[in-house]
């Protein structure tokens, strides 16, 4: 062992180096957020909780039961119950097991009528597995909750503008959430700013 190495060990140089780094980081700007009291901005294209888009005219979902979403889903977590009534396919129930979903959004891309979306909602954890199994009623409720939160953007995800959707429903605005202030015990309010996207 060299003299320098021996001195380093005796004088605890490495320990002091570590303590100096700790001290330096103590006074540098934090890169973590104190969730749930602080929340990061959601980026456009974020893939969160599933929802069935409610048709504003009929008030029901827009699904035509074509089964494309179930076919492309790599996790096999979409189950559709449908039946034929008077030469028309009627969707009785639409079930997504979100606990198995990998959020690839293939189902959204494959849908010819834009009946399904992945919303920007990400706070839907559950202590029970059944809390992550969404049926048709729950998926429509997810849409209602999401569209109530962002009324300015009917169809929000500019990355997915699939054919078949009315272009007037494509997003015209860019949303920015203001940073949520860190105040414990105080209700968190999000600021929403709408800005025109460059054409
Ligand atoms: S996002 Fe992907 S894994 Fe999840 S339901 Fe859709 S196709 Fe299946
Ligand atoms: S692809 Fe769209 S229309 Fe077809 S079954 Fe799935 S959600 Fe319904």
PDB file of C-alpha atoms and ligand atoms in Angstrom:
ATOM      1  CA  UNK A   1       0.000   0.000   0.000  1.00  0.00           C
ATOM      2  CA  UNK A   2       1.393   3.419  -0.995  1.00  0.00           C
ATOM      3  CA  UNK A   3       1.961   6.208   1.518  1.00  0.00           C
ATOM      4  CA  UNK A   4      -0.714   8.387  -0.128  1.00  0.00           C
ATOM      5  CA  UNK A   5      -3.330   5.641   0.240  1.00  0.00           C
ATOM      6  CA  UNK A   6      -2.347   5.084   3.858  1.00  0.00           C
ATOM      7  CA  UNK A   7      -2.672   8.809   4.624  1.00  0.00           C
ATOM      8  CA  UNK A   8      -6.055   8.967   2.857  1.00  0.00           C
ATOM      9  CA  UNK A   9      -7.329   6.195   5.080  1.00  0.00           C
ATOM     10  CA  UNK A  10      -5.854   7.558   8.310  1.00  0.00           C
ATOM     11  CA  UNK A  11      -7.118  11.106   7.738  1.00  0.00           C
ATOM     12  CA  UNK A  12     -10.591   9.875   6.619  1.00  0.00           C
ATOM     13  CA  UNK A  13     -10.322  11.949   3.442  1.00  0.00           C
ATOM     14  CA  UNK A  14     -13.080  10.040   1.614  1.00  0.00           C
ATOM     15  CA  UNK A  15     -15.522  10.521   4.492  1.00  0.00           C
ATOM     16  CA  UNK A  16     -14.882  14.263   4.531  1.00  0.00           C
ATOM     17  CA  UNK A  17     -15.360  14.370   0.754  1.00  0.00           C
ATOM     18  CA  UNK A  18     -18.728  12.671   1.165  1.00  0.00           C
ATOM     19  CA  UNK A  19     -19.761  15.039   3.952  1.00  0.00           C
ATOM     20  CA  UNK A  20     -18.736  18.043   1.829  1.00  0.00           C
ATOM     21  CA  UNK A  21     -20.905  16.786  -1.033  1.00  0.00           C
ATOM     22  CA  UNK A  22     -23.841  16.278   1.344  1.00  0.00           C
ATOM     23  CA  UNK A  23     -23.401  19.813   2.666  1.00  0.00           C
ATOM     24  CA  UNK A  24     -23.273  21.201  -0.872  1.00  0.00           C
ATOM     25  CA  UNK A  25     -26.475  19.367  -1.908  1.00  0.00           C
ATOM     26  CA  UNK A  26     -28.199  20.591   1.247  1.00  0.00           C
ATOM     27  CA  UNK A  27     -28.110  24.148  -0.041  1.00  0.00           C
ATOM     28  CA  UNK A  28     -28.663  23.452  -3.761  1.00  0.00           C
ATOM     29  CA  UNK A  29     -32.074  23.657  -5.439  1.00  0.00           C
ATOM     30  CA  UNK A  30     -34.235  20.576  -4.912  1.00  0.00           C
ATOM     31  CA  UNK A  31     -35.103  18.528  -7.995  1.00  0.00           C
ATOM     32  CA  UNK A  32     -37.823  16.476  -6.329  1.00  0.00           C
ATOM     33  CA  UNK A  33     -41.451  17.515  -5.870  1.00  0.00           C
ATOM     34  CA  UNK A  34     -43.430  17.009  -2.701  1.00  0.00           C
ATOM     35  CA  UNK A  35     -46.303  15.050  -4.220  1.00  0.00           C
ATOM     36  CA  UNK A  36     -49.261  15.329  -3.579  1.00  0.00           C
ATOM     37  CA  UNK A  37     -48.703  18.863  -2.292  1.00  0.00           C
ATOM     38  CA  UNK A  38     -46.745  19.758  -5.403  1.00  0.00           C
ATOM     39  CA  UNK A  39     -47.492  18.462  -8.869  1.00  0.00           C
ATOM     40  CA  UNK A  40     -45.526  18.507 -12.068  1.00  0.00           C
ATOM     41  CA  UNK A  41     -46.990  19.838 -15.292  1.00  0.00           C
ATOM     42  CA  UNK A  42     -48.588  17.174 -17.430  1.00  0.00           C
ATOM     43  CA  UNK A  43     -46.991  17.066 -20.835  1.00  0.00           C
ATOM     44  CA  UNK A  44     -49.066  16.938 -23.969  1.00  0.00           C
ATOM     45  CA  UNK A  45     -49.552  13.385 -25.075  1.00  0.00           C
ATOM     46  CA  UNK A  46     -49.529  12.012 -21.527  1.00  0.00           C
ATOM     47  CA  UNK A  47     -51.307   8.661 -21.351  1.00  0.00           C
ATOM     48  CA  UNK A  48     -53.395   8.294 -18.233  1.00  0.00           C
ATOM     49  CA  UNK A  49     -56.768   6.926 -17.175  1.00  0.00           C
ATOM     50  CA  UNK A  50     -58.890   5.445 -19.937  1.00  0.00           C
ATOM     51  CA  UNK A  51     -62.207   6.958 -20.948  1.00  0.00           C
ATOM     52  CA  UNK A  52     -64.936   6.290 -23.460  1.00  0.00           C
ATOM     53  CA  UNK A  53     -65.798   9.507 -25.256  1.00  0.00           C
ATOM     54  CA  UNK A  54     -69.397  10.502 -24.661  1.00  0.00           C
ATOM     55  CA  UNK A  55     -71.170  11.543 -27.831  1.00  0.00           C
ATOM     56  CA  UNK A  56     -72.608  14.998 -27.138  1.00  0.00           C
ATOM     57  CA  UNK A  57     -75.616  14.282 -29.382  1.00  0.00           C
ATOM     58  CA  UNK A  58     -76.691  10.827 -28.234  1.00  0.00           C
ATOM     59  CA  UNK A  59     -75.240  11.114 -24.724  1.00  0.00           C
ATOM     60  CA  UNK A  60     -73.935   7.552 -25.038  1.00  0.00           C
ATOM     61  CA  UNK A  61     -70.498   6.278 -25.954  1.00  0.00           C
ATOM     62  CA  UNK A  62     -69.375   6.271 -29.592  1.00  0.00           C
ATOM     63  CA  UNK A  63     -68.136   2.687 -29.711  1.00  0.00           C
ATOM     64  CA  UNK A  64     -69.454   0.641 -32.648  1.00  0.00           C
ATOM     65  CA  UNK A  65     -68.125  -2.668 -31.340  1.00  0.00           C
ATOM     66  CA  UNK A  66     -65.684  -3.252 -34.202  1.00  0.00           C
ATOM     67  CA  UNK A  67     -63.246  -5.024 -31.851  1.00  0.00           C
ATOM     68  CA  UNK A  68     -60.165  -3.373 -33.352  1.00  0.00           C
ATOM     69  CA  UNK A  69     -58.998  -2.214 -29.923  1.00  0.00           C
ATOM     70  CA  UNK A  70     -59.240  -5.704 -28.453  1.00  0.00           C
ATOM     71  CA  UNK A  71     -57.345  -7.109 -31.423  1.00  0.00           C
ATOM     72  CA  UNK A  72     -54.390  -4.717 -31.184  1.00  0.00           C
ATOM     73  CA  UNK A  73     -54.153  -4.637 -27.388  1.00  0.00           C
ATOM     74  CA  UNK A  74     -50.886  -6.409 -26.489  1.00  0.00           C
ATOM     75  CA  UNK A  75     -52.016  -6.958 -22.894  1.00  0.00           C
ATOM     76  CA  UNK A  76     -55.381  -8.454 -23.814  1.00  0.00           C
ATOM     77  CA  UNK A  77     -56.981  -6.253 -21.193  1.00  0.00           C
ATOM     78  CA  UNK A  78     -59.987  -5.008 -23.186  1.00  0.00           C
ATOM     79  CA  UNK A  79     -63.175  -7.078 -23.109  1.00  0.00           C
ATOM     80  CA  UNK A  80     -66.256  -6.099 -25.063  1.00  0.00           C
ATOM     81  CA  UNK A  81     -69.708  -7.595 -24.684  1.00  0.00           C
ATOM     82  CA  UNK A  82     -71.783  -6.897 -27.767  1.00  0.00           C
ATOM     83  CA  UNK A  83     -74.831  -8.229 -29.572  1.00  0.00           C
ATOM     84  CA  UNK A  84     -76.526  -7.699 -32.878  1.00  0.00           C
ATOM     85  CA  UNK A  85     -79.878  -5.933 -32.753  1.00  0.00           C
ATOM     86  CA  UNK A  86     -81.762  -5.136 -35.946  1.00  0.00           C
ATOM     87  CA  UNK A  87     -78.648  -5.433 -38.127  1.00  0.00           C
ATOM     88  CA  UNK A  88     -76.774  -3.121 -35.771  1.00  0.00           C
ATOM     89  CA  UNK A  89     -73.980  -4.021 -33.374  1.00  0.00           C
ATOM     90  CA  UNK A  90     -74.798  -2.858 -29.871  1.00  0.00           C
ATOM     91  CA  UNK A  91     -72.095  -2.688 -27.199  1.00  0.00           C
ATOM     92  CA  UNK A  92     -73.554  -4.028 -23.965  1.00  0.00           C
ATOM     93  CA  UNK A  93     -70.426  -3.512 -21.879  1.00  0.00           C
ATOM     94  CA  UNK A  94     -66.879  -2.378 -22.415  1.00  0.00           C
ATOM     95  CA  UNK A  95     -64.351  -3.435 -19.809  1.00  0.00           C
ATOM     96  CA  UNK A  96     -60.698  -2.415 -19.455  1.00  0.00           C
ATOM     97  CA  UNK A  97     -58.460  -3.960 -16.833  1.00  0.00           C
ATOM     98  CA  UNK A  98     -56.170  -0.979 -16.211  1.00  0.00           C
ATOM     99  CA  UNK A  99     -53.961  -3.026 -13.900  1.00  0.00           C
ATOM    100  CA  UNK A 100     -52.737  -4.938 -16.943  1.00  0.00           C
ATOM    101  CA  UNK A 101     -52.572  -2.013 -19.356  1.00  0.00           C
ATOM    102  CA  UNK A 102     -49.134  -0.893 -20.584  1.00  0.00           C
ATOM    103  CA  UNK A 103     -50.482   2.455 -21.868  1.00  0.00           C
ATOM    104  CA  UNK A 104     -49.224   1.896 -25.387  1.00  0.00           C
ATOM    105  CA  UNK A 105     -52.329   3.655 -26.793  1.00  0.00           C
ATOM    106  CA  UNK A 106     -52.628   1.176 -29.669  1.00  0.00           C
ATOM    107  CA  UNK A 107     -56.323   0.895 -28.811  1.00  0.00           C
ATOM    108  CA  UNK A 108     -56.751   4.651 -29.237  1.00  0.00           C
ATOM    109  CA  UNK A 109     -54.884   4.712 -32.523  1.00  0.00           C
ATOM    110  CA  UNK A 110     -56.810   1.744 -33.905  1.00  0.00           C
ATOM    111  CA  UNK A 111     -60.271   3.069 -33.087  1.00  0.00           C
ATOM    112  CA  UNK A 112     -61.948   4.267 -36.292  1.00  0.00           C
ATOM    113  CA  UNK A 113     -64.463   6.505 -34.525  1.00  0.00           C
ATOM    114  CA  UNK A 114     -62.293   7.928 -31.730  1.00  0.00           C
ATOM    115  CA  UNK A 115     -64.451   6.337 -29.083  1.00  0.00           C
ATOM    116  CA  UNK A 116     -61.597   5.663 -26.685  1.00  0.00           C
ATOM    117  CA  UNK A 117     -58.971   7.986 -25.207  1.00  0.00           C
ATOM    118  CA  UNK A 118     -56.250   7.928 -22.608  1.00  0.00           C
ATOM    119  CA  UNK A 119     -56.876  11.045 -20.561  1.00  0.00           C
ATOM    120  CA  UNK A 120     -54.342  13.080 -18.646  1.00  0.00           C
ATOM    121  CA  UNK A 121     -55.755  11.914 -15.310  1.00  0.00           C
ATOM    122  CA  UNK A 122     -53.179   9.902 -13.396  1.00  0.00           C
ATOM    123  CA  UNK A 123     -54.535   9.939  -9.852  1.00  0.00           C
ATOM    124  CA  UNK A 124     -56.625   6.789  -9.830  1.00  0.00           C
ATOM    125  CA  UNK A 125     -54.704   4.335  -7.708  1.00  0.00           C
ATOM    126  CA  UNK A 126     -56.672   1.749  -5.804  1.00  0.00           C
ATOM    127  CA  UNK A 127     -56.106  -0.552  -2.855  1.00  0.00           C
ATOM    128  CA  UNK A 128     -58.118  -3.222  -4.623  1.00  0.00           C
ATOM    129  CA  UNK A 129     -57.624  -4.669  -8.061  1.00  0.00           C
ATOM    130  CA  UNK A 130     -61.299  -4.246  -8.875  1.00  0.00           C
ATOM    131  CA  UNK A 131     -60.829  -0.488  -8.517  1.00  0.00           C
ATOM    132  CA  UNK A 132     -58.732  -0.606 -11.684  1.00  0.00           C
ATOM    133  CA  UNK A 133     -61.251  -2.530 -13.715  1.00  0.00           C
ATOM    134  CA  UNK A 134     -63.317   0.014 -15.618  1.00  0.00           C
ATOM    135  CA  UNK A 135     -66.644  -0.953 -17.121  1.00  0.00           C
ATOM    136  CA  UNK A 136     -68.598   1.088 -19.660  1.00  0.00           C
ATOM    137  CA  UNK A 137     -70.351   3.163 -17.024  1.00  0.00           C
ATOM    138  CA  UNK A 138     -67.085   3.963 -15.270  1.00  0.00           C
ATOM    139  CA  UNK A 139     -65.306   4.736 -18.549  1.00  0.00           C
ATOM    140  CA  UNK A 140     -68.023   7.225 -19.468  1.00  0.00           C
ATOM    141  CA  UNK A 141     -67.766   8.738 -15.987  1.00  0.00           C
ATOM    142  CA  UNK A 142     -64.006   9.054 -16.511  1.00  0.00           C
ATOM    143  CA  UNK A 143     -64.739  11.043 -19.657  1.00  0.00           C
ATOM    144  CA  UNK A 144     -67.242  13.281 -17.887  1.00  0.00           C
ATOM    145  CA  UNK A 145     -64.743  14.021 -15.129  1.00  0.00           C
ATOM    146  CA  UNK A 146     -61.953  14.678 -17.586  1.00  0.00           C
ATOM    147  CA  UNK A 147     -63.956  16.887 -19.940  1.00  0.00           C
ATOM    148  CA  UNK A 148     -65.326  18.855 -16.964  1.00  0.00           C
ATOM    149  CA  UNK A 149     -61.758  19.554 -15.895  1.00  0.00           C
ATOM    150  CA  UNK A 150     -60.632  20.736 -19.322  1.00  0.00           C
ATOM    151  CA  UNK A 151     -63.743  22.192 -20.996  1.00  0.00           C
ATOM    152  CA  UNK A 152     -61.689  24.195 -23.496  1.00  0.00           C
ATOM    153  CA  UNK A 153     -60.182  21.126 -25.123  1.00  0.00           C
ATOM    154  CA  UNK A 154     -62.818  18.674 -26.260  1.00  0.00           C
ATOM    155  CA  UNK A 155     -60.337  16.262 -27.776  1.00  0.00           C
ATOM    156  CA  UNK A 156     -57.034  17.131 -26.326  1.00  0.00           C
ATOM    157  CA  UNK A 157     -54.300  14.924 -27.590  1.00  0.00           C
ATOM    158  CA  UNK A 158     -52.676  16.510 -30.607  1.00  0.00           C
ATOM    159  CA  UNK A 159     -50.478  13.473 -31.134  1.00  0.00           C
ATOM    160  CA  UNK A 160     -53.371  11.222 -31.923  1.00  0.00           C
ATOM    161  CA  UNK A 161     -55.532  13.099 -34.399  1.00  0.00           C
ATOM    162  CA  UNK A 162     -56.810   9.905 -35.978  1.00  0.00           C
ATOM    163  CA  UNK A 163     -58.890   9.958 -39.147  1.00  0.00           C
ATOM    164  CA  UNK A 164     -62.624  10.132 -38.642  1.00  0.00           C
ATOM    165  CA  UNK A 165     -62.728  12.730 -35.921  1.00  0.00           C
ATOM    166  CA  UNK A 166     -64.197  16.127 -36.647  1.00  0.00           C
ATOM    167  CA  UNK A 167     -61.151  18.438 -37.107  1.00  0.00           C
ATOM    168  CA  UNK A 168     -62.959  21.110 -35.116  1.00  0.00           C
ATOM    169  CA  UNK A 169     -62.461  18.831 -32.115  1.00  0.00           C
ATOM    170  CA  UNK A 170     -58.717  18.737 -32.520  1.00  0.00           C
ATOM    171  CA  UNK A 171     -56.943  20.741 -29.876  1.00  0.00           C
ATOM    172  CA  UNK A 172     -56.627  24.403 -30.606  1.00  0.00           C
ATOM    173  CA  UNK A 173     -55.033  25.333 -27.378  1.00  0.00           C
ATOM    174  CA  UNK A 174     -51.955  24.428 -25.457  1.00  0.00           C
ATOM    175  CA  UNK A 175     -52.472  23.920 -21.770  1.00  0.00           C
ATOM    176  CA  UNK A 176     -50.066  24.786 -19.084  1.00  0.00           C
ATOM    177  CA  UNK A 177     -50.621  23.973 -15.490  1.00  0.00           C
ATOM    178  CA  UNK A 178     -49.095  26.424 -13.142  1.00  0.00           C
ATOM    179  CA  UNK A 179     -46.924  24.879 -10.455  1.00  0.00           C
ATOM    180  CA  UNK A 180     -48.969  23.860  -7.456  1.00  0.00           C
ATOM    181  CA  UNK A 181     -47.738  25.714  -4.363  1.00  0.00           C
ATOM    182  CA  UNK A 182     -46.505  23.666  -1.473  1.00  0.00           C
ATOM    183  CA  UNK A 183     -49.019  24.329   1.273  1.00  0.00           C
ATOM    184  CA  UNK A 184     -49.821  21.455   3.518  1.00  0.00           C
ATOM    185  CA  UNK A 185     -53.445  21.027   4.444  1.00  0.00           C
ATOM    186  CA  UNK A 186     -54.591  23.593   1.903  1.00  0.00           C
ATOM    187  CA  UNK A 187     -56.671  22.574  -1.072  1.00  0.00           C
ATOM    188  CA  UNK A 188     -54.580  22.319  -4.230  1.00  0.00           C
ATOM    189  CA  UNK A 189     -55.828  24.487  -7.065  1.00  0.00           C
ATOM    190  CA  UNK A 190     -54.458  24.215 -10.567  1.00  0.00           C
ATOM    191  CA  UNK A 191     -54.083  27.200 -12.798  1.00  0.00           C
ATOM    192  CA  UNK A 192     -54.925  26.592 -16.421  1.00  0.00           C
ATOM    193  CA  UNK A 193     -53.618  28.843 -19.134  1.00  0.00           C
ATOM    194  CA  UNK A 194     -54.821  28.486 -22.692  1.00  0.00           C
ATOM    195  CA  UNK A 195     -52.542  29.590 -25.459  1.00  0.00           C
ATOM    196  CA  UNK A 196     -52.904  29.424 -29.204  1.00  0.00           C
ATOM    197  CA  UNK A 197     -50.776  26.698 -30.779  1.00  0.00           C
ATOM    198  CA  UNK A 198     -48.631  27.752 -33.719  1.00  0.00           C
ATOM    199  CA  UNK A 199     -50.321  26.545 -36.898  1.00  0.00           C
TER     200      UNK A 199
HETATM  201  S1  LIG B   1     -53.204   1.290 -23.974  1.00  0.00           S
HETATM  202 FE1  LIG B   1     -52.314  -0.560 -24.921  1.00  0.00          FE
HETATM  203  S2  LIG B   1     -52.319  -2.090 -23.282  1.00  0.00           S
HETATM  204 FE2  LIG B   1     -53.674  -0.447 -22.606  1.00  0.00          FE
HETATM  205  S3  LIG B   1     -55.723  -1.068 -23.226  1.00  0.00           S
HETATM  206 FE3  LIG B   1     -54.897   0.174 -24.909  1.00  0.00          FE
HETATM  207  S4  LIG B   1     -53.927  -1.274 -26.323  1.00  0.00           S
HETATM  208 FE4  LIG B   1     -54.238  -2.341 -24.368  1.00  0.00          FE
HETATM  209  S1  LIG B   2     -61.867   0.206 -31.799  1.00  0.00           S
HETATM  210 FE1  LIG B   2     -63.206   1.881 -31.091  1.00  0.00          FE
HETATM  211  S2  LIG B   2     -65.215   1.467 -32.024  1.00  0.00           S
HETATM  212 FE2  LIG B   2     -63.985  -0.407 -32.219  1.00  0.00          FE
HETATM  213  S3  LIG B   2     -64.586  -1.633 -30.408  1.00  0.00           S
HETATM  214 FE3  LIG B   2     -62.745  -0.461 -29.850  1.00  0.00          FE
HETATM  215  S4  LIG B   2     -63.513   1.440 -28.901  1.00  0.00           S
HETATM  216 FE4  LIG B   2     -65.233   0.488 -29.996  1.00  0.00          FE
END
